[in-house]
mmCIF file of C-alpha atoms in Angstrom:
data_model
loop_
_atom_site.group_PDB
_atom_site.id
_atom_site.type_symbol
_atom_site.label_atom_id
_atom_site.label_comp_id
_atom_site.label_asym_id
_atom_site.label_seq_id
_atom_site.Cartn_x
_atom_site.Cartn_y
_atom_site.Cartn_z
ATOM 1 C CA UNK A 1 -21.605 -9.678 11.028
ATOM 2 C CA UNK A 2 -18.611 -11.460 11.445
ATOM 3 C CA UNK A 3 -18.036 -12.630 7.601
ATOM 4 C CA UNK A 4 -15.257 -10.626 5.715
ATOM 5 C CA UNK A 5 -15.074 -10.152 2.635
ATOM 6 C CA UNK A 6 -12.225 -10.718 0.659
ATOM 7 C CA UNK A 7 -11.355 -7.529 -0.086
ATOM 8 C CA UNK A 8 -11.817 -6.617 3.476
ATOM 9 C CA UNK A 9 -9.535 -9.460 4.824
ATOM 10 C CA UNK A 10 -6.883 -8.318 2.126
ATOM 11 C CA UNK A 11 -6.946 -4.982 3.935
ATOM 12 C CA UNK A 12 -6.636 -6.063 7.144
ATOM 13 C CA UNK A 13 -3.442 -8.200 5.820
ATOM 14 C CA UNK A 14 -2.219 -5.401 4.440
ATOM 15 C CA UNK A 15 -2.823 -3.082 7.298
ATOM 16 C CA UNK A 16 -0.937 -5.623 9.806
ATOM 17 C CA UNK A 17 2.317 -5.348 7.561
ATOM 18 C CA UNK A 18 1.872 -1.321 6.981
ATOM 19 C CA UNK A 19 1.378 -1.157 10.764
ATOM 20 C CA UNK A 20 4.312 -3.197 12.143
ATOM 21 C CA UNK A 21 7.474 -1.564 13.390
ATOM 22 C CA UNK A 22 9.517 -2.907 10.996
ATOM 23 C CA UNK A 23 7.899 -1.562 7.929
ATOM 24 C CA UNK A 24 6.895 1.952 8.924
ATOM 25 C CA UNK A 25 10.870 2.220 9.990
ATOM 26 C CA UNK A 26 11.761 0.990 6.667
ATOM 27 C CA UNK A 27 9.138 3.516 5.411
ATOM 28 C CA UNK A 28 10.552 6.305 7.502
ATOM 29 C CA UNK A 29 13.877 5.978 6.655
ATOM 30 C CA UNK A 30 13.361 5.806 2.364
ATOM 31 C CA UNK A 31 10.861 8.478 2.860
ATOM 32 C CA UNK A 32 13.597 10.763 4.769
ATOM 33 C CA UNK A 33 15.675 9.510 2.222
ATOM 34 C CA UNK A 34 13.987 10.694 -0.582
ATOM 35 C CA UNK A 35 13.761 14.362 1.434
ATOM 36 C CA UNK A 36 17.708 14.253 1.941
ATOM 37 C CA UNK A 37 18.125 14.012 -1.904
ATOM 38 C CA UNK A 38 15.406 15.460 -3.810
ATOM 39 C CA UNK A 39 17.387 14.889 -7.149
ATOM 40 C CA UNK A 40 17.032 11.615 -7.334
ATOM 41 C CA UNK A 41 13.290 11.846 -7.745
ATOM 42 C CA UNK A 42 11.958 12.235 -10.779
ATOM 43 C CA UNK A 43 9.576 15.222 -11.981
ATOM 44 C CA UNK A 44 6.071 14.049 -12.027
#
């Protein structure tokens, strides 16, 4: 089965950007961020 859905190919488009280096150091760094200064977040 070599058809994808679209929901499936949206994923996959997704995935690529979530998984390149660029993003998951961008990721990293407001995540560590948000650690650094807990304040700043809002309660939930």
């Amino acid at each position: 089965m070599t058809a994808q859905t679209p929901v499936q190919d949206a994923f996959g488009q997704q995935w690529d950007r979530l998984s390149s280096p660029a993003s998951l150091h961008c990721a990293l760094e407001s995540s560590m961020r948000l650690w650094k200064q807990p304040s700043s977040v809002p309660p939930v």
